[in-house]
mmCIF file of C-alpha atoms in Angstrom:
data_model
loop_
_atom_site.group_PDB
_atom_site.id
_atom_site.type_symbol
_atom_site.label_atom_id
_atom_site.label_comp_id
_atom_site.label_asym_id
_atom_site.label_seq_id
_atom_site.Cartn_x
_atom_site.Cartn_y
_atom_site.Cartn_z
ATOM 1 C CA MET A 1 -0.690 90.261 -7.379
ATOM 2 C CA ILE A 2 -1.465 91.967 -3.951
ATOM 3 C CA SER A 3 -3.774 89.112 -2.242
ATOM 4 C CA PHE A 4 -6.311 90.366 -0.170
ATOM 5 C CA LYS A 5 -4.860 89.544 3.091
ATOM 6 C CA HIS A 6 -2.004 91.769 2.382
ATOM 7 C CA PHE A 7 -4.141 94.504 1.278
ATOM 8 C CA LEU A 8 -6.419 94.391 4.431
ATOM 9 C CA SER A 9 -3.378 94.430 6.357
ATOM 10 C CA PHE A 10 -1.979 97.624 4.429
ATOM 11 C CA CYS A 11 -5.500 99.549 5.164
ATOM 12 C CA ILE A 12 -5.381 98.744 8.835
ATOM 13 C CA LEU A 13 -1.375 99.989 9.251
ATOM 14 C CA CYS A 14 -2.542 103.166 6.825
ATOM 15 C CA LEU A 15 -5.668 103.692 9.417
ATOM 16 C CA GLY A 16 -3.867 103.437 12.712
ATOM 17 C CA MET A 17 -1.229 106.024 10.981
ATOM 18 C CA ALA A 18 -3.861 108.418 10.254
ATOM 19 C CA LEU A 19 -5.543 108.155 13.978
ATOM 20 C CA CYS A 20 -1.898 108.129 15.342
ATOM 21 C CA PHE A 21 -1.606 111.457 13.285
ATOM 22 C CA ILE A 22 -5.227 112.855 14.262
ATOM 23 C CA SER A 23 -4.656 112.292 18.072
ATOM 24 C CA LEU A 24 -1.217 113.775 18.316
ATOM 25 C CA PRO A 25 -2.172 117.248 18.587
ATOM 26 C CA ARG A 26 -4.437 115.898 21.626
ATOM 27 C CA VAL A 27 -1.847 113.928 23.103
ATOM 28 C CA LYS A 28 0.532 116.865 22.798
ATOM 29 C CA ALA A 29 -2.242 119.241 24.865
ATOM 30 C CA ALA A 30 -2.460 116.731 27.641
ATOM 31 C CA LEU A 31 0.703 116.224 27.944
ATOM 32 C CA ASN A 32 1.567 119.889 28.168
ATOM 33 C CA HIS A 33 -1.067 120.500 30.396
ATOM 34 C CA ILE A 34 -0.087 118.702 33.305
ATOM 35 C CA PRO A 35 1.469 121.903 34.959
ATOM 36 C CA VAL A 36 -1.593 123.784 34.715
ATOM 37 C CA GLU A 37 -3.307 120.876 36.160
ATOM 38 C CA THR A 38 -0.701 121.015 39.517
ATOM 39 C CA GLY A 39 -0.760 124.645 39.971
ATOM 40 C CA ILE A 40 -5.384 124.635 39.514
ATOM 41 C CA GLU A 41 -4.980 122.190 42.310
ATOM 42 C CA LYS A 42 -2.424 123.868 44.630
ATOM 43 C CA ILE A 43 -4.751 126.607 44.447
ATOM 44 C CA ALA A 44 -7.639 124.570 45.153
ATOM 45 C CA ARG A 45 -6.010 123.594 48.578
ATOM 46 C CA HIS A 46 -5.272 127.009 49.237
ATOM 47 C CA ARG A 47 -1.620 126.605 48.715
ATOM 48 C CA PRO A 48 0.521 130.534 47.170
ATOM 49 C CA VAL A 49 1.356 130.068 43.696
ATOM 50 C CA ASP A 50 3.119 133.396 43.076
ATOM 51 C CA ASP A 51 2.531 135.853 40.011
ATOM 52 C CA ALA A 52 5.551 134.499 37.972
ATOM 53 C CA GLU A 53 4.468 131.064 38.268
ATOM 54 C CA THR A 54 0.782 132.156 37.514
ATOM 55 C CA SER A 55 1.508 133.903 34.625
ATOM 56 C CA ARG A 56 3.401 130.547 33.140
ATOM 57 C CA LEU A 57 0.355 128.532 33.803
ATOM 58 C CA ILE A 58 -1.678 130.626 32.114
ATOM 59 C CA LYS A 59 0.475 131.215 28.501
ATOM 60 C CA THR A 60 1.082 127.224 29.192
ATOM 61 C CA ALA A 61 -3.065 127.035 29.343
ATOM 62 C CA GLN A 62 -2.872 129.114 26.201
ATOM 63 C CA GLN A 63 -0.652 126.782 24.596
ATOM 64 C CA SER A 64 -3.062 123.987 25.513
ATOM 65 C CA ILE A 65 -5.862 125.691 23.667
ATOM 66 C CA ALA A 66 -3.897 126.058 20.646
ATOM 67 C CA LEU A 67 -3.285 122.956 20.401
ATOM 68 C CA SER A 68 -6.360 120.889 21.070
ATOM 69 C CA ASP A 69 -9.349 123.921 22.063
ATOM 70 C CA HIS A 70 -10.642 122.004 24.710
ATOM 71 C CA PRO A 71 -13.235 123.125 27.517
ATOM 72 C CA ASP A 72 -11.390 122.167 30.605
ATOM 73 C CA TYR A 73 -8.640 124.147 29.300
ATOM 74 C CA TRP A 74 -10.617 127.377 28.691
ATOM 75 C CA GLN A 75 -11.882 126.644 32.323
ATOM 76 C CA ASP A 76 -8.795 126.388 34.190
ATOM 77 C CA LEU A 77 -7.632 129.418 32.244
ATOM 78 C CA SER A 78 -10.682 131.067 33.436
ATOM 79 C CA GLU A 79 -9.588 129.635 36.734
ATOM 80 C CA LEU A 80 -6.168 131.278 36.433
ATOM 81 C CA PHE A 81 -7.548 134.571 36.097
ATOM 82 C CA TYR A 82 -9.773 134.442 38.832
ATOM 83 C CA TYR A 83 -6.826 133.600 40.565
ATOM 84 C CA GLN A 84 -4.631 136.432 39.340
ATOM 85 C CA ALA A 85 -7.637 139.154 39.937
ATOM 86 C CA GLN A 86 -8.066 137.939 43.609
ATOM 87 C CA LYS A 87 -4.637 138.463 44.201
ATOM 88 C CA GLN A 88 -4.423 142.059 42.339
ATOM 89 C CA ASN A 89 -8.069 142.892 44.372
ATOM 90 C CA PHE A 90 -11.010 142.174 42.380
ATOM 91 C CA TYR A 91 -12.466 145.428 42.786
ATOM 92 C CA SER A 92 -8.968 147.212 41.423
ATOM 93 C CA ASP A 93 -8.579 148.407 37.976
ATOM 94 C CA ALA A 94 -6.518 145.428 37.410
ATOM 95 C CA GLY A 95 -8.386 142.771 39.145
ATOM 96 C CA GLN A 96 -11.864 144.023 37.419
ATOM 97 C CA SER A 97 -9.502 143.525 33.815
ATOM 98 C CA LEU A 98 -8.262 140.255 35.130
ATOM 99 C CA LEU A 99 -12.250 139.184 35.608
ATOM 100 C CA LYS A 100 -13.419 140.029 32.352
ATOM 101 C CA GLN A 101 -10.639 137.534 30.462
ATOM 102 C CA SER A 102 -12.200 135.061 33.688
ATOM 103 C CA ALA A 103 -15.502 135.231 32.143
ATOM 104 C CA ASP A 104 -14.419 135.015 28.470
ATOM 105 C CA SER A 105 -12.597 132.137 29.126
ATOM 106 C CA ALA A 106 -15.555 130.147 31.447
ATOM 107 C CA GLN A 107 -17.165 131.556 28.144
ATOM 108 C CA GLN A 108 -15.523 129.823 25.914
ATOM 109 C CA SER A 109 -15.596 126.437 27.507
ATOM 110 C CA LEU A 110 -19.148 126.832 28.240
ATOM 111 C CA HIS A 111 -19.994 126.954 24.628
ATOM 112 C CA ARG A 112 -17.996 124.046 24.052
ATOM 113 C CA SER A 113 -19.584 122.208 26.841
ATOM 114 C CA PRO A 114 -22.638 124.219 28.120
ATOM 115 C CA ALA A 115 -23.630 121.120 31.012
ATOM 116 C CA ASN A 116 -21.437 122.256 33.294
ATOM 117 C CA SER A 117 -23.637 123.136 36.532
ATOM 118 C CA GLN A 118 -20.267 124.382 38.444
ATOM 119 C CA LEU A 119 -19.117 126.381 35.875
ATOM 120 C CA TRP A 120 -22.478 128.390 34.890
ATOM 121 C CA TYR A 121 -22.845 129.443 38.969
ATOM 122 C CA LYS A 122 -19.070 130.575 38.718
ATOM 123 C CA LEU A 123 -19.398 132.930 36.141
ATOM 124 C CA ALA A 124 -22.805 134.016 38.013
ATOM 125 C CA THR A 125 -20.448 135.370 40.689
ATOM 126 C CA ILE A 126 -18.103 136.471 38.765
ATOM 127 C CA ASP A 127 -20.833 138.770 36.875
ATOM 128 C CA VAL A 128 -21.735 139.703 40.343
ATOM 129 C CA LEU A 129 -17.952 141.581 41.055
ATOM 130 C CA LEU A 130 -18.298 142.865 37.602
ATOM 131 C CA HIS A 131 -21.450 144.456 38.453
ATOM 132 C CA GLU A 132 -23.292 143.438 35.611
ATOM 133 C CA GLN A 133 -26.804 143.667 35.764
ATOM 134 C CA PRO A 134 -29.027 141.219 37.357
ATOM 135 C CA ASP A 135 -30.932 139.899 34.619
ATOM 136 C CA LYS A 136 -27.794 139.015 32.991
ATOM 137 C CA ILE A 137 -26.676 137.250 36.488
ATOM 138 C CA HIS A 138 -29.447 135.591 36.806
ATOM 139 C CA LYS A 139 -29.786 133.833 33.538
ATOM 140 C CA LYS A 140 -26.567 132.246 34.203
ATOM 141 C CA LEU A 141 -28.004 131.108 38.025
ATOM 142 C CA LEU A 142 -30.658 129.732 36.034
ATOM 143 C CA MET A 143 -28.716 127.525 33.199
ATOM 144 C CA SER A 144 -26.745 126.605 36.285
ATOM 145 C CA ILE A 145 -29.694 125.076 37.909
ATOM 146 C CA MET A 146 -30.933 123.346 34.868
ATOM 147 C CA ALA A 147 -27.176 121.755 34.345
ATOM 148 C CA GLY A 148 -27.182 120.259 37.667
ATOM 149 C CA PRO A 149 -30.271 120.716 40.004
ATOM 150 C CA HIS A 150 -28.985 118.673 42.341
ATOM 151 C CA GLU A 151 -25.287 119.410 42.196
ATOM 152 C CA THR A 152 -24.246 119.627 46.069
ATOM 153 C CA ALA A 153 -21.025 121.594 45.708
ATOM 154 C CA VAL A 154 -23.266 124.080 44.634
ATOM 155 C CA LEU A 155 -26.487 124.058 45.562
ATOM 156 C CA ILE A 156 -26.630 125.681 48.617
ATOM 157 C CA PRO A 157 -23.844 128.304 47.772
ATOM 158 C CA ARG A 158 -25.907 128.750 44.563
ATOM 159 C CA LEU A 159 -29.615 129.627 45.912
ATOM 160 C CA ARG A 160 -28.231 132.131 48.416
ATOM 161 C CA LEU A 161 -26.968 133.958 45.641
ATOM 162 C CA CYS A 162 -30.611 133.135 43.949
ATOM 163 C CA LEU A 163 -32.711 133.914 47.093
ATOM 164 C CA SER A 164 -30.493 137.450 47.013
ATOM 165 C CA MET A 165 -32.007 138.916 43.663
ATOM 166 C CA LEU A 166 -35.072 137.313 44.399
ATOM 167 C CA PRO A 167 -36.975 140.138 42.125
ATOM 168 C CA SER A 168 -35.167 139.221 39.418
ATOM 169 C CA PHE A 169 -36.947 135.924 39.035
ATOM 170 C CA THR A 170 -40.299 135.190 37.554
ATOM 171 C CA GLN A 171 -42.881 133.585 38.959
ATOM 172 C CA HIS A 172 -41.712 130.349 37.041
ATOM 173 C CA ASP A 173 -38.826 130.903 37.646
ATOM 174 C CA ARG A 174 -39.643 131.152 41.524
ATOM 175 C CA GLY A 175 -41.225 127.916 41.287
ATOM 176 C CA VAL A 176 -37.952 125.945 40.052
ATOM 177 C CA LEU A 177 -36.362 128.207 43.382
ATOM 178 C CA SER A 178 -39.061 127.217 45.744
ATOM 179 C CA SER A 179 -38.046 122.961 44.744
ATOM 180 C CA GLN A 180 -34.112 124.087 45.105
ATOM 181 C CA VAL A 181 -34.852 125.223 48.138
ATOM 182 C CA ALA A 182 -36.768 121.529 49.211
ATOM 183 C CA ASP A 183 -33.756 119.988 47.669
ATOM 184 C CA ALA A 184 -31.029 122.188 49.950
ATOM 185 C CA TRP A 185 -33.113 121.142 52.733
ATOM 186 C CA ASN A 186 -33.507 117.305 52.215
ATOM 187 C CA LEU A 187 -29.577 117.351 51.690
ATOM 188 C CA SER A 188 -29.122 118.435 55.130
ATOM 189 C CA HIS A 189 -31.089 120.438 57.548
ATOM 190 C CA LYS A 190 -27.635 121.215 59.562
ATOM 191 C CA ARG A 191 -26.176 123.062 56.450
ATOM 192 C CA PHE A 192 -28.918 124.552 56.003
ATOM 193 C CA ILE A 193 -29.830 126.446 58.851
ATOM 194 C CA LYS A 194 -26.455 127.554 59.029
ATOM 195 C CA ALA A 195 -26.593 129.038 55.331
ATOM 196 C CA PHE A 196 -30.189 130.536 55.853
ATOM 197 C CA ASP A 197 -29.757 131.724 59.682
ATOM 198 C CA SER A 198 -31.425 135.075 59.490
ATOM 199 C CA THR A 199 -34.679 136.498 59.259
ATOM 200 C CA LEU A 200 -34.209 138.109 55.687
ATOM 201 C CA TYR A 201 -33.385 134.441 54.134
ATOM 202 C CA MET A 202 -36.599 132.944 56.279
ATOM 203 C CA ASP A 203 -39.253 135.550 55.096
ATOM 204 C CA THR A 204 -38.061 135.091 51.329
ATOM 205 C CA ILE A 205 -38.173 130.965 51.743
ATOM 206 C CA SER A 206 -41.474 131.433 53.728
ATOM 207 C CA ALA A 207 -42.953 133.620 50.892
ATOM 208 C CA LEU A 208 -41.191 131.030 48.301
ATOM 209 C CA LEU A 209 -42.917 127.756 50.055
ATOM 210 C CA THR A 210 -45.753 128.888 51.651
ATOM 211 C CA ASN A 211 -48.215 127.603 49.125
ATOM 212 C CA SER A 212 -45.459 124.711 47.228
ATOM 213 C CA HIS A 213 -43.989 122.953 50.148
ATOM 214 C CA PRO A 214 -45.939 123.970 53.126
ATOM 215 C CA LEU A 215 -44.774 120.747 54.959
ATOM 216 C CA ILE A 216 -41.756 121.192 54.567
ATOM 217 C CA LEU A 217 -41.580 124.928 55.874
ATOM 218 C CA LYS A 218 -43.689 123.877 58.662
ATOM 219 C CA GLU A 219 -40.952 121.707 59.380
ATOM 220 C CA MET A 220 -38.470 123.906 58.991
ATOM 221 C CA VAL A 221 -40.124 126.638 61.204
ATOM 222 C CA ALA A 222 -39.814 124.282 63.938
ATOM 223 C CA GLU A 223 -36.184 123.446 63.763
ATOM 224 C CA PHE A 224 -35.296 126.883 63.231
ATOM 225 C CA GLU A 225 -36.719 127.908 66.501
ATOM 226 C CA THR A 226 -35.326 124.815 68.391
ATOM 227 C CA THR A 227 -31.813 126.427 66.953
ATOM 228 C CA HIS A 228 -32.673 129.761 69.084
#
């Protein structure tokens, strides 16, 4: 008769084997995806990746997704399609087709992991390049703000895009934008002045801050005047 100790050991062994079996596809996907991560890093560092290598990386990313449906793999696939579109010229037929594939892949990533502020912003910029309707773009910008209101990597470029599309935003949304303007100002006065150094931007910013953040607006105007 099998003792309880031996039975427990057997159960633990079976559990360990089951866990290994379940995790095997994820491990294979992670190992398979290493060249894609290396390629994405090269692109981020502005090091050239030729068309043949980019195509290989796209196929590899798709294989990784087939092994493990992970949002990061979809995001990397989106980045590769975007890079190809950029090389082809965004506004060419080929570039527009690749941008649509980039957008589709980004949507797949966000469907699995929606709290990705940077990717929502990237998707909004892709929609601009695809000449999508302003209301579609502004919804993605709001999703980016909701997912990461203080995300420093996208705070200022996202705000620039939001301000350029201000008529698409409701009165409530404009309250959100006024807080974003204040956050961007408090992050770095120097970066803010450099990013929004035009009368058009300042008129829009003044309209947003007059009632909500009058002291910040007064400080902002004083510093802008000293730089001109």
